[in-house]
Coordinates of C-alpha atoms in Angstrom, one line a residue:
Chain A
X1 CA 38.2 37.1 -23.1
X2 CA 39.9 37.0 -26.6
X3 CA 43.0 35.1 -27.7
X4 CA 46.0 37.4 -28.2
X5 CA 46.7 38.5 -31.8
X6 CA 50.2 40.0 -31.5
X7 CA 53.4 38.0 -31.3
X8 CA 55.1 37.8 -27.8
X9 CA 58.6 37.9 -29.1
X10 CA 58.7 40.5 -31.9
X11 CA 62.1 39.9 -33.5
X12 CA 62.3 37.6 -36.4
X13 CA 65.1 35.3 -37.5
X14 CA 68.0 36.1 -37.9
X15 CA 67.6 39.0 -35.3
X16 CA 65.9 36.5 -32.9
X17 CA 69.0 34.3 -33.0
X18 CA 71.5 37.1 -32.4
X19 CA 71.0 37.2 -28.6
X20 CA 71.5 38.2 -25.9
X21 CA 68.7 35.9 -24.9
X22 CA 68.9 32.3 -26.1
X23 CA 66.1 30.2 -27.6
X24 CA 65.3 28.6 -24.2
X25 CA 64.8 32.0 -22.5
X26 CA 62.8 33.3 -25.5
X27 CA 60.5 30.2 -25.4
X28 CA 60.0 30.6 -21.7
X29 CA 59.1 34.2 -22.2
X30 CA 56.6 33.3 -24.9
X31 CA 55.0 30.6 -22.6
X32 CA 55.0 32.5 -19.3
X33 CA 55.1 36.1 -20.3
X34 CA 58.1 37.0 -18.0
X35 CA 61.8 36.3 -17.3
X36 CA 63.3 36.5 -13.8
X37 CA 67.0 37.3 -13.2
X38 CA 67.9 36.8 -9.6
X39 CA 70.8 39.1 -8.6
X40 CA 71.1 40.7 -12.0
X41 CA 72.9 43.6 -10.3
X42 CA 74.7 43.4 -7.0
X43 CA 73.1 44.7 -3.9
X44 CA 75.8 47.4 -3.7
X45 CA 75.0 48.6 -7.2
X46 CA 71.3 49.3 -6.4
X47 CA 71.7 50.8 -3.0
X48 CA 72.2 54.4 -4.2
X49 CA 68.9 54.2 -6.1
X50 CA 67.0 53.3 -2.9
X51 CA 68.8 56.1 -1.0
X52 CA 67.8 58.6 -3.7
X53 CA 64.2 57.4 -3.4
X54 CA 64.3 58.0 0.4
X55 CA 65.6 61.5 -0.2
X56 CA 62.7 62.2 -2.6
X57 CA 60.2 61.1 0.1
X58 CA 61.4 64.0 2.2
X59 CA 61.3 66.6 -0.6
X60 CA 58.0 68.4 0.3
X61 CA 57.7 70.2 -3.1
X62 CA 58.0 67.0 -5.0
X63 CA 55.6 65.2 -2.7
X64 CA 52.9 67.7 -3.7
X65 CA 53.3 67.2 -7.4
X66 CA 50.9 65.1 -9.5
X67 CA 53.6 62.7 -10.4
X68 CA 53.9 61.5 -6.8
X69 CA 51.1 59.2 -5.7
X70 CA 50.4 58.9 -1.9
X71 CA 49.0 55.8 -0.2
X72 CA 45.2 56.2 0.3
X73 CA 45.4 54.5 3.7
X74 CA 48.2 56.5 5.4
X75 CA 49.5 59.3 3.1
X76 CA 52.9 57.7 2.6
X77 CA 54.8 57.7 -0.7
X78 CA 53.3 55.0 -2.9
X79 CA 54.6 55.8 -6.4
X80 CA 56.8 58.3 -8.2
X81 CA 56.4 58.6 -12.0
X82 CA 58.9 59.7 -14.6
X83 CA 61.8 58.7 -12.4
X84 CA 64.2 58.8 -15.3
X85 CA 63.4 62.5 -15.9
X86 CA 63.9 63.5 -12.3
X87 CA 67.2 61.8 -11.9
X88 CA 70.4 61.4 -13.9
X89 CA 71.1 58.2 -12.1
X90 CA 67.8 56.6 -13.0
X91 CA 68.0 57.9 -16.6
X92 CA 71.4 56.3 -17.0
X93 CA 70.0 53.0 -15.7
X94 CA 67.3 52.9 -18.4
X95 CA 70.1 52.9 -20.9
X96 CA 72.0 49.9 -19.4
X97 CA 73.3 48.0 -22.5
X98 CA 72.5 44.6 -21.0
X99 CA 68.8 45.5 -20.4
X100 CA 68.4 47.4 -23.6
X101 CA 69.8 44.5 -25.6
X102 CA 67.3 42.0 -24.2
X103 CA 64.4 44.5 -24.6
X104 CA 65.3 45.3 -28.3
X105 CA 65.4 41.5 -29.0
X106 CA 62.0 41.0 -27.4
X107 CA 60.4 44.0 -29.1
X108 CA 62.1 43.5 -32.4
X109 CA 64.0 46.8 -32.8
X110 CA 64.5 50.3 -31.3
X111 CA 62.6 51.2 -28.1
X112 CA 61.9 54.2 -26.0
X113 CA 60.5 54.7 -22.4
X114 CA 56.7 54.9 -22.4
X115 CA 56.6 55.3 -18.6
X116 CA 58.9 54.9 -15.6
X117 CA 57.9 54.7 -12.0
X118 CA 58.9 53.4 -8.6
X119 CA 56.4 51.6 -6.4
X120 CA 57.2 51.8 -2.7
X121 CA 55.6 49.9 0.1
X122 CA 56.8 51.0 3.5
X123 CA 57.0 48.4 6.3
X124 CA 53.6 47.6 7.7
X125 CA 52.0 50.3 5.6
X126 CA 52.1 49.6 1.9
X127 CA 48.8 48.8 0.2
X128 CA 48.6 46.3 -2.6
X129 CA 47.6 46.5 -6.2
X130 CA 44.6 44.7 -7.7
X131 CA 45.0 42.2 -10.6
X132 CA 45.3 44.0 -13.9
X133 CA 47.0 44.0 -17.3
X134 CA 49.1 47.1 -17.9
X135 CA 48.3 47.0 -21.6
X136 CA 44.6 47.2 -21.0
X137 CA 45.1 50.6 -19.4
X138 CA 47.8 51.8 -21.9
X139 CA 45.6 50.8 -24.8
X140 CA 42.4 52.4 -23.4
X141 CA 43.8 55.5 -21.7
X142 CA 47.1 56.2 -23.6
X143 CA 46.2 54.8 -27.1
X144 CA 49.0 52.3 -27.3
X145 CA 48.0 50.3 -30.5
X146 CA 49.5 46.8 -30.1
X147 CA 51.0 44.5 -27.4
X148 CA 54.6 45.4 -28.1
X149 CA 56.0 46.7 -24.8
X150 CA 57.9 45.2 -22.0
X151 CA 58.4 46.3 -18.4
X152 CA 61.7 45.9 -16.7
X153 CA 61.2 45.8 -12.9
X154 CA 64.3 46.2 -10.8
X155 CA 64.1 45.3 -7.1
X156 CA 65.6 48.1 -5.0
X157 CA 65.1 46.1 -1.8
X158 CA 64.8 42.4 -1.2
X159 CA 61.5 41.0 -2.2
X160 CA 60.3 38.3 0.1
X161 CA 57.1 36.3 0.8
X162 CA 55.9 38.9 3.4
X163 CA 56.6 42.4 2.0
X164 CA 54.1 42.3 -0.9
X165 CA 56.1 40.9 -3.8
X166 CA 54.7 41.1 -7.4
X167 CA 52.5 38.2 -8.3
X168 CA 51.9 37.1 -11.9
X169 CA 49.7 34.6 -13.6
X170 CA 51.9 32.8 -16.1
X171 CA 50.4 32.5 -19.6
X172 CA 47.7 35.2 -19.0
X173 CA 49.4 37.4 -21.6
X174 CA 47.9 35.1 -24.2
X175 CA 44.4 36.6 -23.7
X176 CA 43.0 40.1 -23.9
X177 CA 40.4 40.7 -21.3
X178 CA 38.4 43.9 -21.8
X179 CA 37.3 45.5 -18.5
X180 CA 33.7 46.5 -18.0
X181 CA 32.7 50.1 -17.6
X182 CA 33.5 53.4 -19.3
X183 CA 36.7 55.3 -18.4
X184 CA 35.7 58.5 -16.6
X185 CA 37.6 61.8 -17.2
X186 CA 40.9 62.0 -15.4
X187 CA 40.5 58.4 -14.2
X188 CA 44.2 58.2 -13.4
X189 CA 43.8 60.6 -10.4
X190 CA 41.9 57.8 -8.7
X191 CA 43.1 54.6 -10.4
X192 CA 46.7 55.1 -9.3
X193 CA 45.8 55.2 -5.7
X194 CA 43.3 52.4 -5.6
X195 CA 42.1 50.7 -8.7
X196 CA 38.3 50.2 -9.0
X197 CA 37.9 50.2 -12.7
X198 CA 40.0 48.3 -15.2
X199 CA 39.9 45.2 -13.0
X200 CA 39.2 42.0 -14.9
X201 CA 36.1 40.0 -14.0
X202 CA 36.7 37.3 -11.3
X203 CA 35.6 34.6 -13.7
X204 CA 38.4 35.3 -16.1
X205 CA 41.0 35.6 -13.3
X206 CA 39.8 32.3 -11.8
X207 CA 40.1 30.5 -15.1
X208 CA 43.6 31.8 -15.8
X209 CA 44.9 31.3 -12.3
X210 CA 43.6 27.7 -12.2
X211 CA 45.3 27.0 -15.5
X212 CA 48.6 28.8 -15.1
X213 CA 48.9 29.1 -11.3
X214 CA 50.3 32.2 -9.6
X215 CA 54.0 32.9 -9.1
X216 CA 55.8 35.6 -7.0
X217 CA 59.5 35.9 -7.9
X218 CA 61.5 36.6 -4.8
X219 CA 65.1 37.5 -4.4
X220 CA 67.7 40.0 -3.2
X221 CA 67.9 43.7 -4.1
X222 CA 69.3 44.0 -7.6
X223 CA 67.1 41.2 -9.1
X224 CA 65.4 42.0 -12.4
X225 CA 62.0 40.9 -13.8
X226 CA 61.2 41.5 -17.5
X227 CA 57.4 41.1 -18.0
X228 CA 55.3 41.4 -21.1
X229 CA 52.8 44.3 -21.1
X230 CA 49.7 42.1 -21.1
X231 CA 50.6 39.7 -18.2
X232 CA 48.1 39.8 -15.3
X233 CA 49.8 40.9 -12.1
X234 CA 48.9 42.1 -8.6
X235 CA 50.5 42.5 -5.2
X236 CA 49.4 42.2 -1.6
X237 CA 49.8 44.5 1.3
X238 CA 53.2 44.7 3.0
X239 CA 52.5 43.3 6.5
X240 CA 56.2 42.9 7.3
X241 CA 58.7 45.4 8.8
X242 CA 60.8 45.2 5.6
X243 CA 60.2 48.0 3.0
X244 CA 59.6 46.9 -0.6
X245 CA 60.6 49.2 -3.4
X246 CA 60.6 48.2 -7.1
X247 CA 61.5 50.3 -10.0
X248 CA 59.7 49.9 -13.4
X249 CA 60.8 51.0 -16.8
X250 CA 58.3 50.4 -19.5
X251 CA 60.0 50.0 -22.9
X252 CA 57.8 50.4 -25.9
X253 CA 58.7 49.7 -29.6
X254 CA 59.4 52.9 -31.5
X255 CA 56.9 51.5 -34.1
X256 CA 54.1 51.2 -31.5
X257 CA 53.8 54.9 -30.4
X258 CA 50.5 55.9 -28.8
X259 CA 47.7 57.3 -31.0
X260 CA 44.4 58.9 -29.8
X261 CA 43.2 57.0 -26.6
X262 CA 40.6 54.3 -27.3
X263 CA 38.5 55.2 -24.3
X264 CA 37.4 58.5 -25.8
X265 CA 39.1 60.7 -23.2
X266 CA 42.0 63.1 -23.7
X267 CA 45.5 61.5 -23.3
X268 CA 46.9 61.2 -19.8
X269 CA 49.7 63.6 -18.6
X270 CA 53.1 63.2 -20.1
X271 CA 54.6 61.8 -16.9
X272 CA 52.3 58.8 -17.3
X273 CA 52.7 58.3 -21.0
X274 CA 55.4 59.9 -23.1
X275 CA 54.7 60.7 -26.7
X276 CA 56.9 61.4 -29.7
X277 CA 60.2 60.3 -28.2
X278 CA 63.3 59.2 -30.1
X279 CA 64.8 55.8 -29.6
X280 CA 66.7 55.2 -26.4
X281 CA 70.4 54.7 -26.9
X282 CA 72.8 52.7 -24.8
X283 CA 75.8 54.2 -23.2
X284 CA 78.6 55.2 -25.6
X285 CA 80.9 52.2 -26.2
Chain B
X1 CA 57.2 45.4 26.2
X2 CA 57.7 43.0 29.2
X3 CA 59.3 39.6 29.4
X4 CA 56.8 36.8 29.8
X5 CA 56.2 35.6 33.3
X6 CA 54.3 32.3 32.7
X7 CA 55.7 29.0 31.6
X8 CA 55.1 28.1 27.9
X9 CA 54.7 24.3 28.6
X10 CA 52.8 24.0 31.8
X11 CA 53.0 20.3 32.6
X12 CA 55.9 19.3 34.9
X13 CA 57.9 16.2 35.1
X14 CA 56.8 13.4 35.1
X15 CA 53.6 14.5 33.2
X16 CA 55.8 16.4 30.7
X17 CA 57.6 13.1 29.9
X18 CA 54.4 11.1 29.4
X19 CA 53.6 12.3 25.8
X20 CA 52.2 12.4 23.3
X21 CA 54.6 15.2 22.4
X22 CA 58.3 14.3 22.8
X23 CA 60.9 16.5 24.3
X24 CA 62.1 17.8 20.9
X25 CA 58.6 19.0 20.0
X26 CA 58.1 20.5 23.5
X27 CA 61.4 22.5 23.2
X28 CA 60.4 23.7 19.7
X29 CA 57.1 24.9 21.1
X30 CA 58.8 26.7 23.9
X31 CA 61.2 28.4 21.5
X32 CA 58.8 29.2 18.6
X33 CA 55.4 29.3 20.3
X34 CA 53.8 26.9 17.8
X35 CA 53.9 23.4 16.3
X36 CA 52.9 22.5 12.7
X37 CA 51.5 19.1 11.7
X38 CA 51.2 18.9 7.9
X39 CA 48.4 16.5 6.9
X40 CA 47.4 15.8 10.5
X41 CA 44.0 14.6 9.1
X42 CA 43.4 13.4 5.6
X43 CA 41.8 15.8 3.1
X44 CA 38.7 13.5 2.9
X45 CA 38.3 13.7 6.7
X46 CA 38.0 17.5 6.8
X47 CA 35.9 17.9 3.6
X48 CA 32.5 17.5 5.4
X49 CA 33.5 20.4 7.7
X50 CA 34.0 22.7 4.8
X51 CA 30.7 21.6 3.3
X52 CA 28.9 22.3 6.5
X53 CA 30.5 25.8 6.6
X54 CA 29.3 26.5 3.1
X55 CA 25.8 25.4 4.1
X56 CA 25.9 27.9 7.0
X57 CA 26.8 30.7 4.6
X58 CA 23.4 30.2 2.9
X59 CA 21.5 30.1 6.2
X60 CA 20.0 33.6 6.3
X61 CA 18.8 33.5 9.9
X62 CA 22.3 32.4 11.1
X63 CA 24.0 35.0 8.9
X64 CA 22.1 37.8 10.8
X65 CA 23.1 36.6 14.2
X66 CA 25.8 38.4 16.3
X67 CA 28.0 35.3 16.2
X68 CA 28.5 35.6 12.5
X69 CA 30.9 38.3 11.4
X70 CA 30.7 39.7 7.8
X71 CA 33.6 41.1 5.8
X72 CA 33.6 44.9 6.0
X73 CA 34.6 45.2 2.3
X74 CA 32.0 43.0 0.7
X75 CA 29.5 41.6 3.2
X76 CA 30.7 38.0 2.7
X77 CA 31.0 35.5 5.6
X78 CA 34.2 36.2 7.5
X79 CA 33.9 34.4 10.9
X80 CA 31.5 32.2 12.7
X81 CA 31.9 31.9 16.5
X82 CA 31.0 29.0 18.8
X83 CA 31.1 26.5 15.9
X84 CA 31.2 23.6 18.4
X85 CA 27.8 24.7 19.8
X86 CA 26.2 25.0 16.4
X87 CA 27.2 21.6 15.1
X88 CA 27.6 18.1 16.5
X89 CA 30.4 17.4 14.0
X90 CA 32.5 20.4 15.1
X91 CA 31.8 19.6 18.8
X92 CA 33.0 16.0 18.3
X93 CA 36.2 17.3 16.6
X94 CA 37.1 19.4 19.6
X95 CA 37.2 16.2 21.6
X96 CA 39.5 14.4 19.3
X97 CA 41.8 12.3 21.6
X98 CA 45.0 13.1 19.7
X99 CA 44.4 16.8 19.9
X100 CA 43.2 16.8 23.5
X101 CA 46.2 14.7 24.5
X102 CA 48.7 17.3 23.2
X103 CA 46.8 20.2 24.5
X104 CA 46.5 18.7 28.0
X105 CA 50.3 18.1 28.0
X106 CA 51.0 21.7 26.9
X107 CA 48.6 23.2 29.5
X108 CA 49.4 20.8 32.3
X109 CA 46.0 19.3 33.0
X110 CA 42.3 19.5 32.1
X111 CA 41.1 21.9 29.5
X112 CA 37.9 23.4 28.2
X113 CA 36.9 25.4 25.1
X114 CA 37.3 29.2 25.7
X115 CA 36.2 30.1 22.2
X116 CA 35.8 28.4 18.8
X117 CA 35.5 30.0 15.5
X118 CA 36.1 29.5 11.8
X119 CA 37.7 32.3 9.7
X120 CA 36.8 32.2 6.0
X121 CA 38.4 34.1 3.2
X122 CA 36.6 33.7 -0.1
X123 CA 38.6 33.7 -3.3
X124 CA 39.6 37.3 -4.3
X125 CA 37.5 38.7 -1.4
X126 CA 38.8 37.8 2.0
X127 CA 40.3 40.6 4.0
X128 CA 43.3 40.1 6.3
X129 CA 43.9 40.4 10.0
X130 CA 46.3 42.9 11.6
X131 CA 49.2 41.7 13.8
X132 CA 47.9 40.8 17.3
X133 CA 48.3 38.5 20.3
X134 CA 45.1 36.7 21.2
X135 CA 46.0 36.7 24.9
X136 CA 46.1 40.5 24.9
X137 CA 42.4 40.6 24.0
X138 CA 41.4 37.7 26.1
X139 CA 43.1 39.2 29.2
X140 CA 41.8 42.7 28.7
X141 CA 38.3 42.0 27.4
X142 CA 37.5 38.5 28.8
X143 CA 39.5 38.6 32.1
X144 CA 41.7 35.5 31.3
X145 CA 44.2 35.7 34.1
X146 CA 47.4 33.9 32.8
X147 CA 49.0 32.8 29.5
X148 CA 47.8 29.2 29.8
X149 CA 45.8 28.6 26.6
X150 CA 46.5 27.2 23.2
X151 CA 44.7 27.5 19.9
X152 CA 44.3 24.5 17.6
X153 CA 43.9 25.7 14.0
X154 CA 42.7 23.1 11.5
X155 CA 43.0 23.9 7.8
X156 CA 39.6 23.2 6.1
X157 CA 41.1 24.1 2.7
X158 CA 44.7 24.1 1.4
X159 CA 46.7 27.0 2.8
X160 CA 49.1 28.4 0.2
X161 CA 51.3 31.4 -0.4
X162 CA 48.5 33.3 -2.1
X163 CA 45.3 32.7 -0.2
X164 CA 46.1 34.6 2.9
X165 CA 47.8 32.0 5.2
X166 CA 48.4 32.6 8.9
X167 CA 51.7 34.4 9.5
X168 CA 53.4 34.1 12.9
X169 CA 56.5 35.7 14.5
X170 CA 58.4 32.9 16.2
X171 CA 59.5 33.7 19.7
X172 CA 57.1 36.6 20.1
X173 CA 55.1 34.7 22.8
X174 CA 58.0 35.5 25.2
X175 CA 56.9 39.1 25.5
X176 CA 53.8 40.8 26.7
X177 CA 53.0 43.9 24.7
X178 CA 50.3 46.1 26.2
X179 CA 48.4 48.0 23.4
X180 CA 47.7 51.7 23.8
X181 CA 44.3 53.1 24.3
X182 CA 41.2 52.3 26.4
X183 CA 38.8 49.5 25.4
X184 CA 35.5 51.2 24.4
X185 CA 32.2 49.5 25.3
X186 CA 31.2 46.6 23.0
X187 CA 34.5 46.9 21.2
X188 CA 34.1 43.4 19.8
X189 CA 31.3 44.7 17.5
X190 CA 34.0 46.6 15.6
X191 CA 37.3 44.8 16.4
X192 CA 36.1 41.5 14.9
X193 CA 35.5 43.1 11.5
X194 CA 38.6 45.2 11.3
X195 CA 40.9 45.7 14.2
X196 CA 41.9 49.2 15.0
X197 CA 42.6 49.0 18.7
X198 CA 44.7 46.3 20.3
X199 CA 47.3 46.4 17.6
X200 CA 50.8 46.4 19.0
X201 CA 53.1 49.4 18.2
X202 CA 55.2 49.0 15.0
X203 CA 58.4 49.5 17.0
X204 CA 57.7 46.3 19.0
X205 CA 56.6 44.4 15.9
X206 CA 59.7 45.4 14.0
X207 CA 62.0 44.4 16.8
X208 CA 60.4 41.0 17.2
X209 CA 60.1 40.3 13.4
X210 CA 63.7 41.3 12.8
X211 CA 64.8 38.9 15.6
X212 CA 62.5 35.9 15.0
X213 CA 61.5 36.4 11.4
X214 CA 58.1 35.6 10.0
X215 CA 56.8 32.2 9.0
X216 CA 53.6 31.1 7.3
X217 CA 52.9 27.4 7.6
X218 CA 51.4 26.1 4.3
X219 CA 50.0 22.7 3.5
X220 CA 47.0 20.7 2.4
X221 CA 43.5 20.7 4.0
X222 CA 43.7 18.6 7.2
X223 CA 46.9 20.2 8.4
X224 CA 47.0 21.4 12.0
X225 CA 48.7 24.3 13.8
X226 CA 48.9 24.4 17.6
X227 CA 49.9 27.9 18.7
X228 CA 50.4 29.5 22.1
X229 CA 47.8 32.2 23.1
X230 CA 50.4 35.0 23.1
X231 CA 52.2 34.5 19.7
X232 CA 51.9 37.5 17.5
X233 CA 50.1 36.5 14.3
X234 CA 48.4 38.2 11.3
X235 CA 47.2 37.3 7.8
X236 CA 47.0 39.1 4.5
X237 CA 44.2 39.4 2.0
X238 CA 43.3 36.5 -0.2
X239 CA 44.2 37.7 -3.8
X240 CA 43.9 34.2 -5.3
X241 CA 40.8 32.4 -6.6
X242 CA 41.3 29.6 -3.9
X243 CA 39.2 30.0 -0.8
X244 CA 40.9 29.7 2.6
X245 CA 39.0 28.5 5.6
X246 CA 40.7 27.7 8.9
X247 CA 39.0 26.4 12.1
X248 CA 40.2 27.6 15.5
X249 CA 39.5 25.9 18.8
X250 CA 40.9 27.7 21.8
X251 CA 41.7 25.4 24.7
X252 CA 42.1 27.0 28.1
X253 CA 43.3 25.4 31.3
X254 CA 40.5 24.6 33.7
X255 CA 42.5 26.4 36.3
X256 CA 42.8 29.6 34.2
X257 CA 39.1 30.5 33.9
X258 CA 38.2 34.2 33.2
X259 CA 37.6 36.6 36.0
X260 CA 36.3 40.2 35.7
X261 CA 37.8 41.7 32.5
X262 CA 40.9 43.8 33.1
X263 CA 39.7 46.6 30.7
X264 CA 36.9 47.7 33.0
X265 CA 34.1 46.8 30.6
X266 CA 31.5 44.1 31.1
X267 CA 32.4 40.6 29.8
X268 CA 31.9 39.9 26.1
X269 CA 29.1 37.7 25.0
X270 CA 29.2 34.0 25.7
X271 CA 29.8 33.0 22.1
X272 CA 33.2 34.9 22.3
X273 CA 34.3 33.7 25.7
X274 CA 32.6 30.8 27.6
X275 CA 32.5 30.9 31.4
X276 CA 32.2 28.2 34.1
X277 CA 32.5 25.2 31.8
X278 CA 33.5 21.7 32.9
X279 CA 36.6 20.0 31.5
X280 CA 36.3 18.7 28.0
X281 CA 36.4 14.9 27.7
X282 CA 37.7 12.8 24.9
X283 CA 35.5 10.3 23.1
X284 CA 34.6 7.2 25.1
X285 CA 37.3 4.6 24.8

């Protein structure tokens, strides 16, 4: 376990002081590694996204493609990658000026979408995700050089105590925990269904959870979580009747584009890690 | 799904009015199917029980016996049955006058221990339990005639949001939900590790959870939950570093002793369902 080398907030004064996040929010993000905005959008605003996701689940051609991951337990839709390329509505959402403004401030300049996905846990059926740092994977398998990315997770359904909400260990982004074992070829074909490799050792997880605790932000559909690429997170099974669907847009600094993967394998497919993209622009004023 | 036929509180006036539970608590138990007593015992009082459990986990002869159930995922200790016969300390606890007084009032007379067990979820390792009604199993596989039993669950560790606390559906004890499928011979050898049969249909679970919600009582070691034998309950995996160990004593009315099992199979072993026992007495005054 090594101390973090990169800054958490990348913009410098005066950009750091130009908003939209104030110094209190920036300090909280530096300490915890995430920011939670309950009810960032209205429930009505996000409903069409959930409806579009449900429509995708009955698109049999799409369901057979590599960019759709099925639940290993029951074959139900678990994840869809590159949502913003499948759908005009999702693409437009990634360019929301309020979100882009915060992300540019956190990453210190122009950004693009490294990955987008939706994780869906059907009622009673959705499996969980083991503890992991996204950066660990993106560094090893995609060649992302530095910790200079942020995930925006938008709740498409209510997230409550029982439908498998995202759990985070505050402060864990301050350490880099290399995971044991080599990355086998095409590891993503297995790891996206049920992660076996790339899971940090229990001793490290214990230490960090005992220090920082565990939190699981909960709130209505439309709530937004911004979390740093190296925060340890996990989620449990959905044992409730209430579905849980969360959308993730990963913004990476335009100056932090992936190089040759550090695990020694070829890069993952484009729908998991885009390459050579231009900066993402907000809507026209 | 059939409406319940048996009373929930079995004592009649004047016994019902003689305590120790008052009318408000009894009404709550009738409505929800459980009562929660945060910090019923002190943390110090229950520590020796947890230590004794840890000692059992390193007793290799005991770990090989049928009455110890190992976790299907990792081989760790999951359950130990008939705890009150293995240990003087646990036996004495089942005769605690405060607990016995409440249980006798709820069941309307003398009681005995139908089953005792401890469920242990190690940090990061403990698997969960699917939704089920205990009575459904005890009726089918043990021949318990009526809904006239109550489980006393004592927390040997803190139960928090992240270490897989017990979840209940309030009000679900008001329905009997037969589970599809025949009971195969020696079903308990599999069902105690990972329940496949005896799980209520999702349609029934959905209806009841949407009506009554889901609750997960949380509190320090020493807290006590009394829950009716027919309440639907479940628990999730323990994804935290904090172990979770809960003790269960199932009290049955002396007038509700098992008959020939209704599933057509021979009775389960004695450590899962005692037969022909005398009433349990409190400590000498």
